[in-house]
């Protein structure tokens, strides 16, 4: 699940990468392996250095796509991805949305609403007895 080529190919094909994309049926899409075989992964020494630097702990990556006719996209560079401690505030809404999506269809709408409401109110969440909290996840 940590193959960089897979994690780039799937969103290029489907527009996003979700947990379902790691299921056998999704991974069996032959376009994924076809695209992965065309990729070249090159270490950027600056990214490696900054990752190991305790003052930075960057998780830098970049991507550039070259089309059949040789024309390229712009190179996109991200030094601190969403979810990195330096981008915590930006990451919280994205994480909350992913959490909400993961509840949908798996837990009743009523309980999903209760769970989301608890997570939106930290003091109330912390005051919720563990057994009551766990009961919200019972299908």
PDB file of C-alpha atoms in Angstrom:
ATOM      1  CA  UNK A   1       0.000   0.000   0.000  1.00  0.00           C
ATOM      2  CA  UNK A   2       2.990   2.322  -0.080  1.00  0.00           C
ATOM      3  CA  UNK A   3       4.014   1.961  -3.720  1.00  0.00           C
ATOM      4  CA  UNK A   4       4.504   5.539  -4.900  1.00  0.00           C
ATOM      5  CA  UNK A   5       3.730   4.577  -8.495  1.00  0.00           C
ATOM      6  CA  UNK A   6       0.388   3.069  -7.428  1.00  0.00           C
ATOM      7  CA  UNK A   7      -0.439   6.113  -5.284  1.00  0.00           C
ATOM      8  CA  UNK A   8       0.162   8.378  -8.287  1.00  0.00           C
ATOM      9  CA  UNK A   9      -1.364   6.194 -11.026  1.00  0.00           C
ATOM     10  CA  UNK A  10      -4.741   5.704  -9.361  1.00  0.00           C
ATOM     11  CA  UNK A  11      -5.563   9.401  -8.916  1.00  0.00           C
ATOM     12  CA  UNK A  12      -4.302  10.171 -12.422  1.00  0.00           C
ATOM     13  CA  UNK A  13      -6.803   7.613 -13.727  1.00  0.00           C
ATOM     14  CA  UNK A  14      -9.694   8.073 -11.276  1.00  0.00           C
ATOM     15  CA  UNK A  15      -9.200  11.570  -9.914  1.00  0.00           C
ATOM     16  CA  UNK A  16      -8.673  10.458  -6.305  1.00  0.00           C
ATOM     17  CA  UNK A  17      -7.177   7.746  -4.132  1.00  0.00           C
ATOM     18  CA  UNK A  18      -9.422   6.148  -1.521  1.00  0.00           C
ATOM     19  CA  UNK A  19      -9.243   3.167   0.806  1.00  0.00           C
ATOM     20  CA  UNK A  20     -11.346   1.213  -1.695  1.00  0.00           C
ATOM     21  CA  UNK A  21      -8.568   1.603  -4.259  1.00  0.00           C
ATOM     22  CA  UNK A  22      -6.500  -0.817  -2.184  1.00  0.00           C
ATOM     23  CA  UNK A  23      -9.083  -3.587  -2.567  1.00  0.00           C
ATOM     24  CA  UNK A  24      -8.216  -6.401  -4.979  1.00  0.00           C
ATOM     25  CA  UNK A  25     -11.013  -5.526  -7.420  1.00  0.00           C
ATOM     26  CA  UNK A  26      -9.898  -1.903  -7.766  1.00  0.00           C
ATOM     27  CA  UNK A  27      -6.215  -2.791  -7.952  1.00  0.00           C
ATOM     28  CA  UNK A  28      -6.946  -5.263 -10.768  1.00  0.00           C
ATOM     29  CA  UNK A  29      -7.634  -2.403 -13.190  1.00  0.00           C
ATOM     30  CA  UNK A  30      -5.022  -3.057 -15.922  1.00  0.00           C
ATOM     31  CA  UNK A  31      -4.657   0.667 -16.619  1.00  0.00           C
ATOM     32  CA  UNK A  32      -2.950   1.074 -13.245  1.00  0.00           C
ATOM     33  CA  UNK A  33      -0.091  -1.303 -13.992  1.00  0.00           C
ATOM     34  CA  UNK A  34       0.167   0.075 -17.516  1.00  0.00           C
ATOM     35  CA  UNK A  35       0.657   3.571 -16.165  1.00  0.00           C
ATOM     36  CA  UNK A  36       2.970   2.431 -13.366  1.00  0.00           C
ATOM     37  CA  UNK A  37       5.281   0.829 -15.935  1.00  0.00           C
ATOM     38  CA  UNK A  38       5.690   4.188 -17.659  1.00  0.00           C
ATOM     39  CA  UNK A  39       6.774   5.985 -14.483  1.00  0.00           C
ATOM     40  CA  UNK A  40      10.240   6.936 -13.429  1.00  0.00           C
ATOM     41  CA  UNK A  41      10.822   7.640  -9.736  1.00  0.00           C
ATOM     42  CA  UNK A  42      13.898   9.710  -8.970  1.00  0.00           C
ATOM     43  CA  UNK A  43      15.124  10.571  -5.500  1.00  0.00           C
ATOM     44  CA  UNK A  44      15.512  14.274  -4.854  1.00  0.00           C
ATOM     45  CA  UNK A  45      18.467  14.574  -2.437  1.00  0.00           C
ATOM     46  CA  UNK A  46      17.057  17.839  -1.035  1.00  0.00           C
ATOM     47  CA  UNK A  47      13.812  16.088  -0.074  1.00  0.00           C
ATOM     48  CA  UNK A  48      15.743  13.279   1.616  1.00  0.00           C
ATOM     49  CA  UNK A  49      17.946  15.739   3.494  1.00  0.00           C
ATOM     50  CA  UNK A  50      14.978  17.856   4.645  1.00  0.00           C
ATOM     51  CA  UNK A  51      13.084  14.770   5.781  1.00  0.00           C
ATOM     52  CA  UNK A  52      15.968  13.836   8.071  1.00  0.00           C
ATOM     53  CA  UNK A  53      16.483  17.410   9.326  1.00  0.00           C
ATOM     54  CA  UNK A  54      14.815  17.541  12.789  1.00  0.00           C
ATOM     55  CA  UNK A  55      14.024  21.250  12.320  1.00  0.00           C
ATOM     56  CA  UNK A  56      12.148  20.576   9.076  1.00  0.00           C
ATOM     57  CA  UNK A  57      10.927  16.962   8.929  1.00  0.00           C
ATOM     58  CA  UNK A  58       9.623  17.822   5.479  1.00  0.00           C
ATOM     59  CA  UNK A  59       7.849  15.146   3.461  1.00  0.00           C
ATOM     60  CA  UNK A  60       8.622  16.763   0.133  1.00  0.00           C
ATOM     61  CA  UNK A  61       7.533  15.268  -3.151  1.00  0.00           C
ATOM     62  CA  UNK A  62       7.075  16.464  -6.684  1.00  0.00           C
ATOM     63  CA  UNK A  63       5.366  15.143  -9.760  1.00  0.00           C
ATOM     64  CA  UNK A  64       5.475  16.026 -13.421  1.00  0.00           C
ATOM     65  CA  UNK A  65       3.603  14.258 -16.192  1.00  0.00           C
ATOM     66  CA  UNK A  66       4.925  13.926 -19.736  1.00  0.00           C
ATOM     67  CA  UNK A  67       2.394  13.156 -22.457  1.00  0.00           C
ATOM     68  CA  UNK A  68       2.891  10.970 -25.526  1.00  0.00           C
ATOM     69  CA  UNK A  69       3.696  13.997 -27.655  1.00  0.00           C
ATOM     70  CA  UNK A  70       6.483  14.923 -25.208  1.00  0.00           C
ATOM     71  CA  UNK A  71       4.722  17.941 -23.750  1.00  0.00           C
ATOM     72  CA  UNK A  72       4.930  18.176 -19.942  1.00  0.00           C
ATOM     73  CA  UNK A  73       2.704  19.484 -17.207  1.00  0.00           C
ATOM     74  CA  UNK A  74       4.200  21.959 -14.781  1.00  0.00           C
ATOM     75  CA  UNK A  75       6.190  20.271 -12.046  1.00  0.00           C
ATOM     76  CA  UNK A  76       4.133  20.321  -8.854  1.00  0.00           C
ATOM     77  CA  UNK A  77       6.219  20.450  -5.675  1.00  0.00           C
ATOM     78  CA  UNK A  78       4.789  19.969  -2.188  1.00  0.00           C
ATOM     79  CA  UNK A  79       7.223  20.271   0.692  1.00  0.00           C
ATOM     80  CA  UNK A  80       4.701  19.790   3.497  1.00  0.00           C
ATOM     81  CA  UNK A  81       1.616  17.774   2.472  1.00  0.00           C
ATOM     82  CA  UNK A  82      -1.782  18.160   4.088  1.00  0.00           C
ATOM     83  CA  UNK A  83      -1.614  16.405   7.447  1.00  0.00           C
ATOM     84  CA  UNK A  84       1.968  17.451   8.189  1.00  0.00           C
ATOM     85  CA  UNK A  85       2.237  19.217  11.576  1.00  0.00           C
ATOM     86  CA  UNK A  86       3.148  22.462   9.781  1.00  0.00           C
ATOM     87  CA  UNK A  87      -0.184  22.300   7.915  1.00  0.00           C
ATOM     88  CA  UNK A  88      -2.336  20.954  10.742  1.00  0.00           C
ATOM     89  CA  UNK A  89      -5.051  23.627  10.436  1.00  0.00           C
ATOM     90  CA  UNK A  90      -5.413  22.965   6.699  1.00  0.00           C
ATOM     91  CA  UNK A  91      -5.504  19.228   7.313  1.00  0.00           C
ATOM     92  CA  UNK A  92      -8.212  19.152   9.979  1.00  0.00           C
ATOM     93  CA  UNK A  93     -11.165  19.832   7.637  1.00  0.00           C
ATOM     94  CA  UNK A  94      -9.819  17.323   5.103  1.00  0.00           C
ATOM     95  CA  UNK A  95      -9.400  14.691   7.808  1.00  0.00           C
ATOM     96  CA  UNK A  96     -12.885  15.394   9.180  1.00  0.00           C
ATOM     97  CA  UNK A  97     -14.353  15.013   5.679  1.00  0.00           C
ATOM     98  CA  UNK A  98     -12.546  11.680   5.219  1.00  0.00           C
ATOM     99  CA  UNK A  99     -13.864  10.549   8.597  1.00  0.00           C
ATOM    100  CA  UNK A 100     -17.400  11.570   7.634  1.00  0.00           C
ATOM    101  CA  UNK A 101     -17.098   9.716   4.325  1.00  0.00           C
ATOM    102  CA  UNK A 102     -15.852   6.579   6.073  1.00  0.00           C
ATOM    103  CA  UNK A 103     -18.898   6.571   8.371  1.00  0.00           C
ATOM    104  CA  UNK A 104     -21.398   7.017   5.544  1.00  0.00           C
ATOM    105  CA  UNK A 105     -23.083   3.772   4.589  1.00  0.00           C
ATOM    106  CA  UNK A 106     -21.425   1.785   7.345  1.00  0.00           C
ATOM    107  CA  UNK A 107     -23.125   3.222  10.415  1.00  0.00           C
ATOM    108  CA  UNK A 108     -26.700   4.451  10.734  1.00  0.00           C
ATOM    109  CA  UNK A 109     -27.307   8.060   9.760  1.00  0.00           C
ATOM    110  CA  UNK A 110     -28.487   8.781  13.302  1.00  0.00           C
ATOM    111  CA  UNK A 111     -25.312   7.399  14.908  1.00  0.00           C
ATOM    112  CA  UNK A 112     -23.091   8.989  12.263  1.00  0.00           C
ATOM    113  CA  UNK A 113     -24.630  12.343  13.145  1.00  0.00           C
ATOM    114  CA  UNK A 114     -24.021  11.758  16.833  1.00  0.00           C
ATOM    115  CA  UNK A 115     -20.410  10.704  16.234  1.00  0.00           C
ATOM    116  CA  UNK A 116     -19.689  13.718  14.027  1.00  0.00           C
ATOM    117  CA  UNK A 117     -21.313  16.034  16.537  1.00  0.00           C
ATOM    118  CA  UNK A 118     -19.097  14.605  19.298  1.00  0.00           C
ATOM    119  CA  UNK A 119     -15.950  15.081  17.224  1.00  0.00           C
ATOM    120  CA  UNK A 120     -16.955  18.684  16.567  1.00  0.00           C
ATOM    121  CA  UNK A 121     -17.156  19.318  20.339  1.00  0.00           C
ATOM    122  CA  UNK A 122     -13.912  18.207  22.022  1.00  0.00           C
ATOM    123  CA  UNK A 123     -15.023  18.780  25.647  1.00  0.00           C
ATOM    124  CA  UNK A 124     -18.192  16.753  25.069  1.00  0.00           C
ATOM    125  CA  UNK A 125     -16.209  14.013  23.309  1.00  0.00           C
ATOM    126  CA  UNK A 126     -13.763  13.791  26.214  1.00  0.00           C
ATOM    127  CA  UNK A 127     -16.654  13.628  28.709  1.00  0.00           C
ATOM    128  CA  UNK A 128     -18.427  10.814  26.833  1.00  0.00           C
ATOM    129  CA  UNK A 129     -18.127   7.476  28.655  1.00  0.00           C
ATOM    130  CA  UNK A 130     -16.190   4.964  26.563  1.00  0.00           C
ATOM    131  CA  UNK A 131     -19.022   2.407  26.514  1.00  0.00           C
ATOM    132  CA  UNK A 132     -21.490   5.003  25.172  1.00  0.00           C
ATOM    133  CA  UNK A 133     -18.974   6.094  22.552  1.00  0.00           C
ATOM    134  CA  UNK A 134     -18.309   2.516  21.398  1.00  0.00           C
ATOM    135  CA  UNK A 135     -22.056   1.809  21.230  1.00  0.00           C
ATOM    136  CA  UNK A 136     -22.350   4.493  18.537  1.00  0.00           C
ATOM    137  CA  UNK A 137     -20.218   2.336  16.241  1.00  0.00           C
ATOM    138  CA  UNK A 138     -22.344  -0.795  16.586  1.00  0.00           C
ATOM    139  CA  UNK A 139     -23.880  -1.680  13.237  1.00  0.00           C
TER     140      UNK A 139
END
